[in-house]
XYZ file of C-alpha atoms in Angstrom:
742
model
C 135.503 81.794 49.598
C 132.950 79.212 48.498
C 135.385 77.713 45.914
C 138.121 77.495 48.566
C 135.791 75.706 50.991
C 134.674 73.237 48.267
C 138.272 72.530 47.292
C 139.211 71.969 50.961
C 136.335 69.524 51.422
C 137.242 67.610 48.209
C 140.947 67.343 49.055
C 140.257 66.312 52.663
C 137.722 63.667 51.601
C 140.122 62.250 49.053
C 142.961 62.035 51.563
C 140.706 60.332 54.146
C 139.228 58.039 51.467
C 135.618 58.987 52.289
C 132.881 60.557 50.226
C 132.437 64.308 50.224
C 128.892 63.912 51.605
C 130.084 61.859 54.579
C 132.926 64.255 55.260
C 130.576 67.291 55.111
C 128.091 65.670 57.463
C 130.830 64.742 59.916
C 132.291 68.226 59.860
C 128.874 69.775 60.368
C 128.247 67.429 63.316
C 131.545 68.470 64.907
C 130.714 72.164 64.417
C 127.261 71.707 65.958
C 128.724 69.762 68.878
C 131.300 72.491 69.541
C 128.606 75.169 69.255
C 126.407 73.306 71.737
C 129.322 72.814 74.157
C 130.600 76.393 73.948
C 127.329 78.352 73.660
C 124.213 76.321 74.477
C 125.530 74.242 77.381
C 126.812 77.256 79.436
C 123.452 78.984 78.949
C 121.561 75.910 80.118
C 123.908 75.534 83.097
C 123.327 79.152 84.157
C 119.574 78.675 83.735
C 119.582 75.572 85.930
C 121.608 77.374 88.600
C 119.147 80.271 88.558
C 116.208 77.903 88.901
C 117.923 76.114 91.798
C 118.723 79.417 93.525
C 115.147 80.533 92.998
C 113.897 77.352 94.612
C 116.139 77.866 97.643
C 115.051 81.473 97.863
C 111.437 80.366 97.769
C 112.104 77.976 100.652
C 113.632 80.735 102.774
C 111.126 83.376 101.700
C 109.344 85.067 104.585
C 106.304 86.213 102.617
C 102.946 85.039 103.795
C 99.985 83.982 101.756
C 96.405 85.082 102.351
C 96.109 82.720 105.312
C 99.174 84.132 107.017
C 101.332 81.136 106.127
C 104.671 81.094 104.402
C 104.051 80.644 100.711
C 105.187 81.140 97.127
C 103.826 83.214 94.264
C 100.620 82.444 92.386
C 100.753 79.654 89.797
C 98.331 77.726 87.620
C 97.182 75.164 90.149
C 94.018 73.919 91.796
C 93.670 77.019 93.936
C 93.850 79.212 90.823
C 90.965 77.365 89.182
C 88.892 77.524 92.392
C 89.394 81.283 92.650
C 88.777 81.758 88.919
C 85.538 79.759 89.091
C 84.332 81.918 91.945
C 85.184 85.163 90.146
C 83.492 83.970 86.946
C 80.285 83.383 88.926
C 80.483 87.003 90.032
C 81.131 88.549 86.621
C 78.678 86.183 84.842
C 75.875 85.733 87.385
C 73.536 83.827 85.066
C 72.921 82.603 81.500
C 70.545 85.505 80.796
C 72.643 88.305 82.268
C 74.147 91.143 80.249
C 77.608 89.613 80.604
C 76.383 86.283 79.223
C 74.604 88.017 76.298
C 77.804 89.870 75.359
C 79.715 86.614 75.664
C 77.298 84.837 73.295
C 77.533 87.654 70.756
C 81.307 87.721 71.056
C 81.455 83.952 70.456
C 79.310 84.294 67.316
C 81.642 86.949 65.909
C 84.662 84.697 66.611
C 82.985 81.798 64.775
C 82.062 84.075 61.869
C 85.648 85.300 61.680
C 86.955 81.718 61.444
C 84.657 80.813 58.548
C 85.525 84.074 56.826
C 89.238 83.241 57.157
C 88.718 79.838 55.477
C 86.575 81.365 52.728
C 89.131 84.139 52.070
C 91.943 81.533 51.838
C 89.926 79.519 49.288
C 89.036 82.680 47.392
C 92.687 83.738 47.216
C 93.583 80.317 45.815
C 91.000 80.748 43.046
C 92.333 84.237 42.255
C 95.865 82.854 41.826
C 94.507 79.964 39.747
C 92.850 82.286 37.230
C 95.919 84.505 37.130
C 98.000 81.467 36.134
C 95.364 80.515 33.525
C 95.197 84.119 32.261
C 91.399 84.010 32.580
C 90.588 87.725 32.782
C 86.802 87.359 33.185
C 86.939 84.896 36.085
C 89.812 86.856 37.638
C 87.648 90.003 37.592
C 84.744 88.006 39.067
C 86.945 86.671 41.886
C 88.275 90.167 42.622
C 84.694 91.435 42.857
C 83.940 88.732 45.423
C 87.192 89.612 47.203
C 86.189 93.264 47.594
C 82.637 92.281 48.572
C 83.786 89.919 51.315
C 86.179 92.558 52.658
C 83.281 94.667 53.991
C 81.795 92.037 56.367
C 85.303 90.784 57.225
C 86.479 94.200 58.429
C 83.194 94.688 60.282
C 83.614 91.359 62.081
C 87.230 92.192 62.975
C 86.152 95.520 64.455
C 83.259 93.864 66.292
C 85.647 91.401 67.921
C 87.696 94.242 69.429
C 84.573 96.232 70.277
C 82.872 93.334 72.042
C 86.074 92.359 73.851
C 86.386 95.898 75.259
C 82.711 95.993 76.265
C 82.957 92.530 77.764
C 85.922 93.609 79.890
C 84.045 96.749 80.959
C 80.941 94.753 81.893
C 83.033 92.248 83.840
C 84.764 95.104 85.630
C 81.464 96.810 86.512
C 80.075 93.580 87.968
C 83.204 92.864 89.992
C 83.578 96.468 91.173
C 79.956 96.570 92.330
C 80.376 93.298 94.209
C 83.699 94.388 95.749
C 82.346 97.793 96.794
C 79.390 96.139 98.530
C 81.812 93.983 100.517
C 84.210 96.856 101.169
C 81.572 99.100 102.748
C 79.659 96.378 104.600
C 80.128 96.129 108.379
C 82.853 98.819 108.301
C 85.105 96.517 106.273
C 87.027 99.509 104.873
C 88.217 100.309 108.417
C 88.853 96.779 109.584
C 90.933 95.823 106.532
C 93.349 98.719 107.069
C 93.508 98.756 110.858
C 92.727 95.270 112.187
C 93.992 92.990 109.420
C 97.454 92.967 107.850
C 96.988 90.912 104.695
C 96.055 93.756 102.307
C 98.584 96.566 102.244
C 96.953 98.527 99.407
C 93.224 97.880 99.241
C 92.750 100.902 96.959
C 95.123 99.425 94.372
C 93.340 96.063 94.533
C 89.957 97.740 94.028
C 91.156 99.714 91.005
C 94.214 98.491 89.126
C 94.012 94.782 89.994
C 90.310 94.471 89.126
C 90.857 96.303 85.842
C 93.852 94.115 84.961
C 91.962 90.928 85.857
C 88.837 91.734 83.824
C 90.828 92.944 80.803
C 93.020 89.845 80.971
C 90.158 87.358 81.195
C 88.162 89.056 78.401
C 91.194 89.089 76.114
C 92.137 85.544 77.062
C 88.681 84.250 76.118
C 89.002 85.488 72.541
C 92.688 84.598 72.518
C 91.867 80.950 73.290
C 88.384 80.364 71.836
C 89.115 81.577 68.314
C 92.462 79.722 67.977
C 90.830 76.487 69.138
C 88.047 76.892 66.606
C 90.516 77.930 63.896
C 92.725 74.904 64.584
C 89.822 72.449 64.399
C 88.168 73.821 61.255
C 91.430 74.508 59.411
C 92.718 70.968 60.160
C 89.512 69.504 58.718
C 89.710 71.799 55.682
C 93.369 70.902 55.024
C 92.623 67.199 55.278
C 89.708 67.578 52.871
C 91.882 69.603 50.502
C 94.637 66.956 50.593
C 92.141 64.162 49.837
C 90.820 66.170 46.885
C 94.349 66.091 45.425
C 94.548 62.339 45.897
C 97.639 62.621 48.102
C 98.484 61.322 51.577
C 96.553 63.277 54.198
C 97.937 61.631 57.353
C 101.700 62.429 57.389
C 101.144 66.211 57.345
C 98.943 66.410 60.497
C 101.187 63.893 62.273
C 104.282 65.993 61.516
C 102.530 69.194 62.590
C 101.328 67.602 65.834
C 104.813 66.364 66.713
C 106.406 69.757 66.029
C 103.746 71.558 68.088
C 104.051 69.141 71.012
C 107.838 69.425 71.022
C 107.650 73.234 70.876
C 105.129 73.367 73.683
C 107.209 71.087 75.889
C 110.352 73.156 75.350
C 108.613 76.467 76.003
C 106.847 75.134 79.091
C 110.121 73.808 80.449
C 112.014 77.078 80.135
C 109.117 79.482 80.767
C 109.811 81.877 83.689
C 107.303 82.209 86.544
C 105.443 85.110 84.971
C 102.565 84.777 87.460
C 104.635 85.509 90.556
C 106.635 88.163 88.685
C 103.494 90.024 87.609
C 101.952 89.702 91.073
C 105.092 91.198 92.631
C 105.050 94.003 90.051
C 101.416 94.786 90.943
C 102.345 94.756 94.638
C 105.169 97.259 94.103
C 102.924 99.473 91.968
C 100.399 99.515 94.793
C 103.100 100.432 97.310
C 104.316 103.296 95.112
C 100.779 104.585 94.762
C 100.231 104.368 98.527
C 103.331 106.494 99.157
C 102.072 109.133 96.697
C 98.706 109.127 98.463
C 100.367 109.479 101.868
C 102.403 112.483 100.688
C 99.280 114.179 99.316
C 97.346 113.502 102.536
C 100.114 114.764 104.828
C 101.528 117.485 102.556
C 101.108 120.268 105.127
C 102.793 118.368 107.958
C 105.676 117.335 105.684
C 106.103 120.942 104.534
C 106.153 122.261 108.114
C 108.791 119.724 109.116
C 110.775 120.219 105.909
C 110.737 116.479 105.402
C 110.755 116.564 101.601
C 114.193 114.937 101.379
C 113.130 111.976 103.498
C 109.889 111.542 101.552
C 111.756 111.912 98.256
C 114.176 109.153 99.256
C 111.297 106.865 100.235
C 109.478 107.642 96.985
C 112.566 107.103 94.851
C 113.292 103.852 96.676
C 109.781 102.567 95.944
C 110.066 103.630 92.287
C 113.488 102.039 91.878
C 112.115 98.839 93.404
C 109.339 98.867 90.792
C 111.815 99.618 87.986
C 114.028 96.758 89.145
C 111.104 94.329 89.113
C 109.970 95.497 85.660
C 113.552 95.121 84.422
C 113.603 91.525 85.662
C 110.395 90.836 83.742
C 111.734 92.521 80.577
C 114.982 90.541 80.742
C 113.205 87.224 81.189
C 110.802 87.999 78.357
C 113.680 88.909 76.022
C 115.313 85.493 75.739
C 112.010 83.676 76.144
C 110.471 85.553 73.185
C 113.645 84.941 71.144
C 113.309 81.196 71.656
C 109.573 81.386 71.085
C 109.941 83.248 67.785
C 112.653 80.872 66.575
C 110.483 77.817 67.200
C 107.178 79.263 66.060
C 108.367 81.288 63.096
C 111.217 79.415 61.481
C 110.795 75.835 62.686
C 107.057 75.942 62.080
C 107.509 77.574 58.673
C 109.818 74.750 57.587
C 107.409 72.127 58.912
C 104.540 73.926 57.153
C 106.293 73.799 53.795
C 106.811 70.070 54.261
C 103.142 69.589 55.192
C 101.943 71.526 52.129
C 104.289 69.664 49.779
C 103.407 66.117 50.942
C 99.947 65.982 49.224
C 101.481 67.363 46.014
C 104.450 64.985 46.045
C 102.304 61.935 46.809
C 99.363 62.962 44.622
C 97.774 60.232 42.451
C 95.399 62.573 40.618
C 95.591 62.390 36.794
C 96.017 65.926 35.470
C 96.945 65.088 31.875
C 93.585 66.368 30.642
C 94.214 69.911 31.885
C 95.234 72.491 29.314
C 98.134 73.671 31.428
C 99.085 70.266 32.779
C 97.402 70.943 36.149
C 99.719 73.802 37.054
C 96.849 76.150 37.879
C 95.105 73.553 40.078
C 98.323 72.806 41.928
C 98.934 76.530 42.318
C 95.399 76.972 43.652
C 95.930 74.121 46.118
C 99.320 75.425 47.234
C 98.039 78.991 47.741
C 94.899 77.854 49.577
C 96.780 75.351 51.756
C 99.532 77.854 52.473
C 97.046 80.521 53.625
C 95.086 78.026 55.713
C 98.270 76.679 57.224
C 99.441 80.206 58.041
C 96.118 80.905 59.771
C 96.353 77.599 61.626
C 99.951 78.277 62.669
C 98.909 81.715 63.897
C 96.074 80.132 65.887
C 98.377 77.536 67.450
C 100.983 80.213 68.175
C 98.344 82.208 70.051
C 97.425 79.093 71.967
C 101.060 78.487 72.842
C 101.696 82.090 73.889
C 98.451 82.181 75.839
C 100.066 80.037 78.531
C 102.097 82.930 79.858
C 98.941 85.061 79.700
C 97.190 82.386 81.748
C 100.041 82.532 84.246
C 99.738 86.327 84.367
C 95.985 85.905 84.824
C 96.793 83.621 87.756
C 98.645 86.522 89.376
C 95.707 88.916 88.947
C 93.244 86.211 90.009
C 95.220 85.546 93.178
C 95.270 89.229 94.149
C 91.567 89.825 93.439
C 90.509 86.497 94.962
C 92.603 87.120 98.078
C 91.129 90.601 98.368
C 87.551 89.269 98.359
C 88.474 86.524 100.818
C 90.042 89.061 103.188
C 86.916 91.256 102.933
C 84.712 88.313 103.875
C 87.026 87.219 106.704
C 87.152 90.591 108.429
C 83.372 90.906 108.253
C 83.168 87.634 110.172
C 85.747 88.815 112.708
C 88.614 86.715 111.326
C 91.703 88.913 111.491
C 95.258 87.968 110.595
C 98.394 90.055 110.982
C 101.461 88.156 109.698
C 103.826 90.333 111.749
C 101.991 89.328 114.934
C 101.583 85.693 113.895
C 105.374 85.370 113.733
C 105.477 85.696 117.504
C 103.701 82.376 118.031
C 101.217 81.728 120.829
C 103.203 83.331 123.633
C 100.979 85.347 125.961
C 102.200 88.943 126.497
C 103.083 89.827 130.089
C 100.361 92.446 130.475
C 97.835 90.144 128.798
C 98.067 87.426 131.450
C 95.017 88.835 133.240
C 93.082 89.458 130.034
C 91.902 85.838 129.618
C 92.985 85.813 125.961
C 93.001 82.594 123.944
C 95.627 82.692 121.191
C 95.407 80.767 117.926
C 98.228 81.070 115.384
C 99.484 84.065 117.345
C 96.165 85.948 117.118
C 93.673 86.304 120.007
C 90.348 84.555 119.494
C 87.237 86.746 119.736
C 85.202 85.228 122.583
C 83.577 88.367 123.951
C 79.812 88.795 124.138
C 78.263 91.991 122.726
C 74.581 92.731 123.368
C 72.290 95.735 122.957
C 70.746 97.415 125.985
C 67.114 98.444 125.859
C 67.416 101.259 128.414
C 70.611 102.752 126.969
C 72.937 101.544 129.720
C 76.588 100.891 128.896
C 77.773 97.814 130.804
C 81.400 96.672 130.565
C 82.361 93.497 132.420
C 85.942 92.145 132.333
C 86.562 93.524 128.834
C 90.258 93.855 127.861
C 91.468 96.721 125.704
C 93.645 95.109 123.019
C 95.174 96.995 120.069
C 95.219 95.592 116.498
C 98.883 94.664 117.074
C 97.687 92.500 119.981
C 99.182 94.791 122.638
C 97.111 94.512 125.812
C 96.626 98.072 127.070
C 94.185 97.239 129.872
C 93.836 93.566 130.901
C 90.331 93.949 132.289
C 87.883 96.852 132.524
C 84.578 96.837 134.379
C 82.221 99.800 134.708
C 78.613 100.860 134.180
C 77.457 104.110 132.574
C 73.785 105.073 132.583
C 72.104 107.934 130.695
C 72.787 111.189 132.508
C 76.089 109.932 133.953
C 78.604 112.263 132.308
C 81.974 110.507 132.252
C 85.367 112.196 132.088
C 88.199 109.957 130.856
C 91.806 110.892 131.656
C 95.233 109.311 131.593
C 98.604 109.502 129.814
C 99.042 108.922 126.099
C 98.599 105.333 124.960
C 96.695 104.269 128.064
C 93.526 103.198 126.217
C 91.254 106.267 126.209
C 90.542 106.410 122.467
C 90.747 102.618 122.286
C 87.758 102.416 124.651
C 85.745 104.569 122.235
C 86.680 102.270 119.357
C 85.437 99.252 121.293
C 82.181 101.029 122.194
C 81.686 102.026 118.543
C 82.201 98.440 117.387
C 85.387 99.179 115.446
C 87.550 96.936 117.617
C 86.483 93.450 118.681
C 85.702 92.334 122.228
C 88.092 89.445 122.833
C 86.611 88.412 126.185
C 84.095 89.538 128.755
C 80.681 91.104 128.182
C 79.827 94.431 126.567
C 76.290 95.756 126.659
C 75.735 99.026 124.821
C 73.015 100.988 123.040
C 72.472 100.683 119.311
C 75.068 102.352 117.130
C 72.760 105.238 116.173
C 72.478 106.196 119.869
C 76.217 106.912 120.082
C 77.954 109.640 118.091
C 81.735 109.911 117.959
C 83.513 113.227 117.364
C 87.299 113.001 116.862
C 89.865 115.733 117.334
C 90.053 116.233 113.565
C 86.489 115.989 112.201
C 86.070 114.606 108.709
C 84.865 117.127 106.131
C 82.970 115.336 103.365
C 82.685 116.222 99.688
C 79.542 118.299 99.153
C 77.723 121.455 100.134
C 77.743 123.379 103.403
C 74.488 121.662 104.313
C 76.118 118.278 103.778
C 78.762 119.138 106.372
C 76.122 119.657 109.068
C 73.930 116.636 108.292
C 76.756 114.148 107.542
C 76.342 111.202 107.106
C 72.655 111.827 106.242
C 71.580 112.854 102.773
C 69.300 115.787 101.932
C 66.387 113.380 101.485
C 67.036 111.903 104.943
C 66.949 115.399 106.410
C 63.662 116.204 104.704
C 62.200 112.899 105.889
C 63.094 113.868 109.459
C 61.220 117.147 109.010
C 64.333 119.286 109.514
C 64.452 122.511 107.501
C 67.318 124.868 106.686
C 66.081 127.202 109.447
C 66.527 124.358 111.927
C 70.046 123.810 110.634
C 70.733 127.527 111.033
C 69.702 127.301 114.701
C 72.096 124.387 115.126
C 74.929 126.468 113.667
C 73.961 129.182 116.141
C 74.590 126.791 119.028
C 78.201 126.356 117.889
C 78.707 129.993 116.814
C 78.906 129.200 113.091
C 75.785 131.006 111.871
C 77.961 133.418 109.881
C 79.216 130.625 107.606
C 75.977 130.560 105.581
C 76.343 134.183 104.536
C 80.120 134.081 104.269
C 80.260 131.045 101.966
C 77.279 131.982 99.796
C 74.435 129.795 101.061
C 73.660 126.222 102.015
C 74.261 124.806 98.525
C 77.792 126.152 98.173
C 80.329 123.426 97.391
C 83.883 123.944 98.634
C 86.914 121.974 99.707
C 85.827 122.393 103.315
C 88.885 120.831 104.935
C 90.909 123.749 103.542
C 88.249 126.482 103.692
C 87.359 126.046 107.378
C 89.853 126.714 110.150
C 90.740 124.144 112.787
C 88.326 125.613 115.337
C 85.528 125.915 112.763
C 85.948 122.282 111.768
C 85.750 121.182 115.390
C 82.620 123.266 115.949
C 81.131 121.776 112.768
C 81.689 118.350 114.304
C 79.748 119.422 117.408
C 77.007 120.831 115.136
C 76.540 117.308 113.757
C 76.041 116.177 117.360
C 73.133 118.592 117.799
C 71.683 117.546 114.431
C 71.670 113.788 115.159
C 70.790 114.162 118.891
C 72.191 110.795 120.025
C 71.860 109.383 123.531
C 75.648 109.350 124.060
C 78.362 111.650 122.714
C 81.896 110.206 122.507
C 84.076 113.321 122.529
C 87.788 112.728 121.867
C 89.591 116.066 122.384
C 87.007 117.441 119.956
C 87.195 121.089 121.168
C 90.932 121.510 121.721
C 91.063 124.332 119.107
C 87.934 126.112 120.415
C 88.023 128.983 122.902
C 87.143 128.109 126.493
C 83.990 130.222 126.652
C 82.511 128.822 123.410
C 83.548 125.328 124.484
C 81.695 125.657 127.776
C 78.547 126.915 126.043
C 78.555 123.938 123.649
C 78.987 121.417 126.475
C 76.205 122.989 128.459
C 73.950 122.987 125.388
C 74.670 119.273 124.853
C 73.661 118.526 128.451
C 70.532 120.643 128.040
C 69.583 118.537 125.005
C 69.747 115.382 127.162
C 72.979 114.055 125.621
C 75.218 112.049 127.943
C 78.872 113.063 127.591
C 81.814 110.649 127.500
C 84.745 113.019 127.159
C 88.487 112.679 126.687
C 90.099 116.024 127.470
C 93.070 117.681 129.195
C 91.272 120.958 129.946
C 90.306 121.413 133.611
C 87.586 123.869 132.569
C 85.478 120.934 131.326
C 85.529 119.018 134.598
C 82.446 120.803 135.891
C 80.311 119.345 133.081
C 80.925 115.755 134.241
C 79.775 113.659 137.162
C 82.152 110.671 137.080
C 85.818 110.059 136.357
C 87.553 107.121 134.674
C 91.301 107.444 135.174
C 93.873 105.183 133.474
C 97.400 104.994 134.891
C 99.129 103.848 131.680
C 100.296 100.584 133.251
C 97.098 98.625 132.703
C 95.373 99.889 135.851
C 92.338 102.137 136.119
C 90.088 103.856 138.674
C 86.402 104.714 138.330
C 84.707 107.038 140.821
C 82.439 110.022 141.202
C 83.938 113.348 140.205
C 83.915 116.329 142.611
C 85.019 119.002 140.182
C 85.421 121.756 142.839
C 87.620 119.593 145.052
C 89.635 118.448 142.062
C 90.171 122.039 140.912
C 91.351 123.045 144.401
C 93.788 120.170 144.441
C 95.084 121.171 141.057
C 95.558 124.785 142.190
C 97.468 123.544 145.231
C 99.647 121.373 143.035
C 100.468 124.306 140.769
C 101.241 126.515 143.782
C 103.645 123.967 145.230
C 105.325 123.537 141.879
C 105.808 127.296 141.585
C 107.277 127.462 145.103
C 109.666 124.615 144.544
C 110.710 125.639 141.037
C 112.908 128.507 142.249
C 114.604 126.666 145.134
C 117.690 125.427 143.199
C 118.544 128.883 141.843
C 117.908 130.531 145.221
C 120.090 128.023 147.027
C 122.937 128.661 144.601
C 122.637 132.390 145.176
C 122.514 131.804 148.942
C 125.770 129.872 148.843
C 127.451 132.677 146.909
C 126.328 135.270 149.460
C 127.452 133.130 152.397
C 130.857 132.655 150.869
C 131.191 136.407 150.382
C 130.060 137.196 153.916
C 132.006 134.317 155.385
C 128.943 132.846 157.118
C 127.779 129.221 157.529
C 125.275 128.362 154.748
C 123.715 125.361 156.537
C 121.978 127.507 159.173
C 120.570 129.785 156.507
C 119.339 126.808 154.430
C 117.406 125.455 157.420
C 115.758 128.817 157.981
C 114.777 129.045 154.315
C 113.185 125.611 154.385
C 111.299 126.526 157.589
C 109.990 129.706 155.969
C 108.798 127.837 152.881
C 106.967 125.293 155.022
C 105.208 128.036 156.980
C 104.193 129.798 153.772
C 102.758 126.547 152.424
C 100.797 125.941 155.606
C 99.339 129.470 155.486
C 98.344 129.021 151.807
C 96.581 125.759 152.671
């Protein structure tokens, strides 16, 4: 095949009257041009079309950034460096902190590793030199040094990985501690999930994103610092080595610099947006984890409904979305790494051989006095330069590949930085819900009387909240607004004093529980004036009380600790009396004592959990009790005893309930109509019960009328009588019966 090709080239060159070299070069140029046109050009065209489509998609993207504006994915820009600077101040608080000490020690090991690499390269050159010279004694001496230097070299290599892992762990501990402090300050954990819409998966941000960020920045430090140091010292060593040979030392570095710059420009030009891709992957991972958590939390309800198929479809959809995103990343990395390896492995290797050969080819050193004609010295130089150049190329390759790691770090930095910014915003009352902000500044119809001021689609918090010294609850023109900015009640005004037991009624969604959230400080006051006691003077008991992790004692004293209980002078006998008030004294013996630890949300029944919630009320003895259907699973007699005991303890009741049996424990009534209106008045429980009995009696009388009238018509048709006269008499009889019952 080779002989045929040579003969074809010779015959063709002779016929065209050109040299074989010119003909070969021309043919090769034509082949390369055809290859570029058929293979490279279509690939570049497809790439440009994808980039253009991506740009158009970014323009029409409806995602919002952390400020609720339309935006694009995280990139290496000014905002990235601002966020990174802030996070570095958190993970490295000072020059004498533990993080800084680990960083100093890690830097020293990186420097030591660089000098060891140069020394090992020089030592290997000497070993090869004495092998060429057949000098057994010096060869054995060099091998002894080689083995001796291997011990500290391996130790330093292990220390680099060890310190990098510890540095990442220390960074993570610092950032987690700082984030947890923000997350649990001013009820931020509630406000982020319920009042703000920027963080969909705060749990994923606090765990996976922080871990990924700290691991990335710790690895990136060693991945950049050591290559920079290696490049500087190895360049100086190569230049010194070239001058020692008497050859030209400038062309080699110039060639290497040009090749590196060209490679970097090509890779930067074609590099995919790894930052936004990784950020989207993290977002989809968080969504998948949230779905798993939701299934675990609501497993019983899903099982009762038989909704496993629906949940499975949702779960599979979230997983397939994650798989699709990971596949996109894998596909983009495939061709990018192929191009990267071609440039950095083969192109750089060829340039390196040229750089090593230039000092030898241009050497002016006289080696005629050497016994072997200078072969061993040239071999030593070539081996040493080759090893140094390989280390330098590896360092520059790590620098080049670190760009995509920096872009990935930008994705993690954006998520962690946005998380901290959202935490700080919600603590200051700055809430943003992108879904609501899309609606603009249009005032909802029911909110016209609420005196709301909208900014970027969100109502501005202008309400005044003060603390009352005498325990009075004063509400003046306060609107009840949901987190989705739905105005439930445009304006509410009432006054509740200690001893004024308030019953709150109304249809679902009318604002009953929302009022409790405003009184507890969970929801903001957008306008008007709210005066209320301190938070410790109000105790909220929901319909499903929260059972904490801990002992039986911890369930009664929650959220106090055992030390807090002892400081208050409350003993276990006192707690036993409290359980007696709610008919739960038997739990101590049944569960094995106060220190027994169980999964109480599964061990206790629904009624026992509700009574445990009331037991906490008697333990804390607040001024006001906010009771939200908190005894719906308790028998009526036990329920009445608990309410009477609460009144006997001087606790003012604010109750949401549908049970008429609890009316007698209240003095006032707040009634919502579900249309934004409300009525506040004194409650006459006896009169209200009589009215309710009358209502039920009338309903029972009227419920059978349709069936009786149908039967009456059948009888009249059989008897051949007029049904209208009979209908009038029936109606007259019903009216007389109603009058007698009244």
